[in-house]
CSV table of N, CA and C in Angstrom, one decimal:
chain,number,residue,atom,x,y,z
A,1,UNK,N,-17.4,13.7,4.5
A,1,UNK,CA,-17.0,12.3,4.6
A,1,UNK,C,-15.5,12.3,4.2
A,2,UNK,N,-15.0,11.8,5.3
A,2,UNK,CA,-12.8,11.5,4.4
A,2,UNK,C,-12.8,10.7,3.5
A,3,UNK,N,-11.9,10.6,3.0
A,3,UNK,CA,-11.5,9.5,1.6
A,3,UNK,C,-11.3,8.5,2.0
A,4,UNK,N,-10.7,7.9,3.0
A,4,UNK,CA,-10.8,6.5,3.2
A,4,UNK,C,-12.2,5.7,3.6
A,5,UNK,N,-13.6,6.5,4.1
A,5,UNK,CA,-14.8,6.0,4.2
A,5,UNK,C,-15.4,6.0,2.8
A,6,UNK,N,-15.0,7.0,2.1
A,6,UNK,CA,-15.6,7.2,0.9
A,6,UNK,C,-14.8,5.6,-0.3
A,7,UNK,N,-13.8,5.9,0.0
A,7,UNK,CA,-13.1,4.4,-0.8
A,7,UNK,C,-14.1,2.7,-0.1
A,8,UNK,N,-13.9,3.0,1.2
A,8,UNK,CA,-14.3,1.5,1.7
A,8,UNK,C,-16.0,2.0,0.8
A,9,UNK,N,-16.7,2.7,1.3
A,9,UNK,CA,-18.0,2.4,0.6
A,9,UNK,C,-18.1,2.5,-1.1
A,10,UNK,N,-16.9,2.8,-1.6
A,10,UNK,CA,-16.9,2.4,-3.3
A,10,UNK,C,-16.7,1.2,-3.1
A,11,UNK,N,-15.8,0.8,-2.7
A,11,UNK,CA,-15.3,-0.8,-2.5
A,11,UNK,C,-16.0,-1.4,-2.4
A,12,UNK,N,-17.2,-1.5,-1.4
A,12,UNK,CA,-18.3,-2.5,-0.8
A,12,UNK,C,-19.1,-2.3,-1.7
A,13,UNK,N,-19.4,-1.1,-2.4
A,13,UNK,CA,-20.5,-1.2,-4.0
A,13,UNK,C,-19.8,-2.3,-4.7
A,14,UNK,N,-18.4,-1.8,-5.3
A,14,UNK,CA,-18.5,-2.9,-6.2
A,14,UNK,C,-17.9,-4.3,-6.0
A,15,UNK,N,-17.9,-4.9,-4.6
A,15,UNK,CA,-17.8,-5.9,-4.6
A,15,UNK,C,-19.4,-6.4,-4.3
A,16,UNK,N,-20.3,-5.5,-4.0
A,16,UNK,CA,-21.9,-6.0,-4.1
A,16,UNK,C,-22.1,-6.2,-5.6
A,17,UNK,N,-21.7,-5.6,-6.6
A,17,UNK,CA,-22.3,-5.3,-7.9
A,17,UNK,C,-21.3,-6.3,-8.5
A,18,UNK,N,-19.8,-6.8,-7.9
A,18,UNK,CA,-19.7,-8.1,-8.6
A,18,UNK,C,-20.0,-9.6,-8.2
A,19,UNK,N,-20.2,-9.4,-6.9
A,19,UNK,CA,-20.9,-10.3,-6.8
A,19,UNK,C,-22.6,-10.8,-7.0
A,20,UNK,N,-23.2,-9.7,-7.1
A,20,UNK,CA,-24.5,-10.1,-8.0
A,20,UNK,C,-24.6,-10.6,-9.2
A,21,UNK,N,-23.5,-10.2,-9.9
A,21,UNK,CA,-23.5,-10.6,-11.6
A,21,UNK,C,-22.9,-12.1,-11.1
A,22,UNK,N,-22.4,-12.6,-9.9
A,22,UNK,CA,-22.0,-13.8,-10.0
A,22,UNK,C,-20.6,-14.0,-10.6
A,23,UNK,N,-19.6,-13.0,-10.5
A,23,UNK,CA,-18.1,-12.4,-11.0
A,23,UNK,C,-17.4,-13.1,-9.4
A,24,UNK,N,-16.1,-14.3,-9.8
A,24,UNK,CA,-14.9,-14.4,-9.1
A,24,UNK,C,-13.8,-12.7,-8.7
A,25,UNK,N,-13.5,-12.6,-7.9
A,25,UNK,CA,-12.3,-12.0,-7.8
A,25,UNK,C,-11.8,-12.3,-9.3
A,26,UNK,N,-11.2,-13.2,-9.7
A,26,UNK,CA,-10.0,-13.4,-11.0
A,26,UNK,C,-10.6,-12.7,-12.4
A,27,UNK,N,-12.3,-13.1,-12.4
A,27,UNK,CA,-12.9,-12.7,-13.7
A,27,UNK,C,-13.6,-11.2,-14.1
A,28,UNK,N,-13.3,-11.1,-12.5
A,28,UNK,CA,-13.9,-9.4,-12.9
A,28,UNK,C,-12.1,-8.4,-12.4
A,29,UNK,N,-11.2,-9.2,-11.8
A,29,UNK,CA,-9.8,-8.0,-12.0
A,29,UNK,C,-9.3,-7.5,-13.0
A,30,UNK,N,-9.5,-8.2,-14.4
A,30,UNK,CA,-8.6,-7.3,-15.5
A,30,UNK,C,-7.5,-6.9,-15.4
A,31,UNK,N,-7.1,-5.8,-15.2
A,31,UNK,CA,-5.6,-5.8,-15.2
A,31,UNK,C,-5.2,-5.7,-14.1
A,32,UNK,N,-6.0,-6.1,-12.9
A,32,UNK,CA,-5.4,-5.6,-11.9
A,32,UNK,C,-5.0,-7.4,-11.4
A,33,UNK,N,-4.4,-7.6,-10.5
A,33,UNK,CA,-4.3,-9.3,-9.7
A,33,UNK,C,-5.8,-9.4,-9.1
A,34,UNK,N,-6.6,-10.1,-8.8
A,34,UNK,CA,-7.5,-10.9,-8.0
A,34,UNK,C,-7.3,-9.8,-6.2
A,35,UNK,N,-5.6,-10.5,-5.7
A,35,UNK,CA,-5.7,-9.6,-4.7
A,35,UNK,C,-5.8,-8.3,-4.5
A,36,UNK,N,-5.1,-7.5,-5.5
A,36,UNK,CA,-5.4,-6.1,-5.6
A,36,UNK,C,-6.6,-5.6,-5.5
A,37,UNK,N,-7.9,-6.2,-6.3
A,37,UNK,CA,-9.2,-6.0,-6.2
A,37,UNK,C,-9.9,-6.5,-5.3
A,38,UNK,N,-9.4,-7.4,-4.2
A,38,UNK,CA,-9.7,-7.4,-3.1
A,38,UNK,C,-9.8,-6.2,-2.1
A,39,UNK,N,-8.2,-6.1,-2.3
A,39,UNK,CA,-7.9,-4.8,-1.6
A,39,UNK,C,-8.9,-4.1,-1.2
A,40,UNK,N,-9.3,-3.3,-2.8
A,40,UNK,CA,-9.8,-2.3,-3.0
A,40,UNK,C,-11.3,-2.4,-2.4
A,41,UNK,N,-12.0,-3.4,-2.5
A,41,UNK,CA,-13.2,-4.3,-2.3
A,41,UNK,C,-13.7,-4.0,-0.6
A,42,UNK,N,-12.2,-4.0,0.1
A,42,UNK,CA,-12.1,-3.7,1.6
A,42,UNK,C,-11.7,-2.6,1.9
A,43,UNK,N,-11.2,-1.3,0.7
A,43,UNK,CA,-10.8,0.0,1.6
A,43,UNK,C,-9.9,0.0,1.5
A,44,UNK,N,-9.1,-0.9,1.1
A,44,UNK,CA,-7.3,-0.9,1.7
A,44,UNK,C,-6.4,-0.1,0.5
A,45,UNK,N,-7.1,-0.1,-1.0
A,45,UNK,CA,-6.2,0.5,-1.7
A,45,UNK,C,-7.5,1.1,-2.9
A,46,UNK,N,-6.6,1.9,-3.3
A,46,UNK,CA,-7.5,2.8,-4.3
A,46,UNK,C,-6.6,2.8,-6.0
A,47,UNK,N,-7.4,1.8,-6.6
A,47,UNK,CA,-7.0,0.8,-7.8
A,47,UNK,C,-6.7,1.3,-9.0
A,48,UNK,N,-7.4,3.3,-8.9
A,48,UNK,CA,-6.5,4.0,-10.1
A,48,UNK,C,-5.1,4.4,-9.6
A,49,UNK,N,-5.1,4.5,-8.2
A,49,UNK,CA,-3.8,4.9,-7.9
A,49,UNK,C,-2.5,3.4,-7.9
A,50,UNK,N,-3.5,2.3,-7.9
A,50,UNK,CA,-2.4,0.9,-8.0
A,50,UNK,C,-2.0,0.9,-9.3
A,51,UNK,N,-2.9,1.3,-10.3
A,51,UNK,CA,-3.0,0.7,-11.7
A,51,UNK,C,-1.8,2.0,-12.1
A,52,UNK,N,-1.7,3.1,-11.6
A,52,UNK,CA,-0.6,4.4,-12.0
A,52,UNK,C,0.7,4.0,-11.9
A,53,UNK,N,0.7,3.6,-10.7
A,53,UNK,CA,2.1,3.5,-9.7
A,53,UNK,C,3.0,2.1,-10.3
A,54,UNK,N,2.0,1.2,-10.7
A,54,UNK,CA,2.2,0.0,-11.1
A,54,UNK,C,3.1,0.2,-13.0
């Protein structure tokens, strides 16, 4: 499996697993923005590498 299928399906875990606890975007990002953890949520970015670079 490449790393970009493997990211989108970490992403869609834990936007399943924050959305079951009933967690906003805003209340479950921490240090990251809301959109960042979107991002991540869709594939688009990989959030230890945001949180490094950042």
């Amino acid at each position: 499996m490449d790393e970009s299928k493997e990211l989108e399906q970490l992403g869609q875990f834990f936007h399943d697993f924050r959305v079951g606890r009933g967690l906003t975007l805003k209340e479950a990002a921490g240090n990251w923005s809301a959109a960042t953890l979107s991002r991540f949520e869709h594939g688009k970015v990989d959030i230890s590498t945001e949180k490094a670079a950042g």
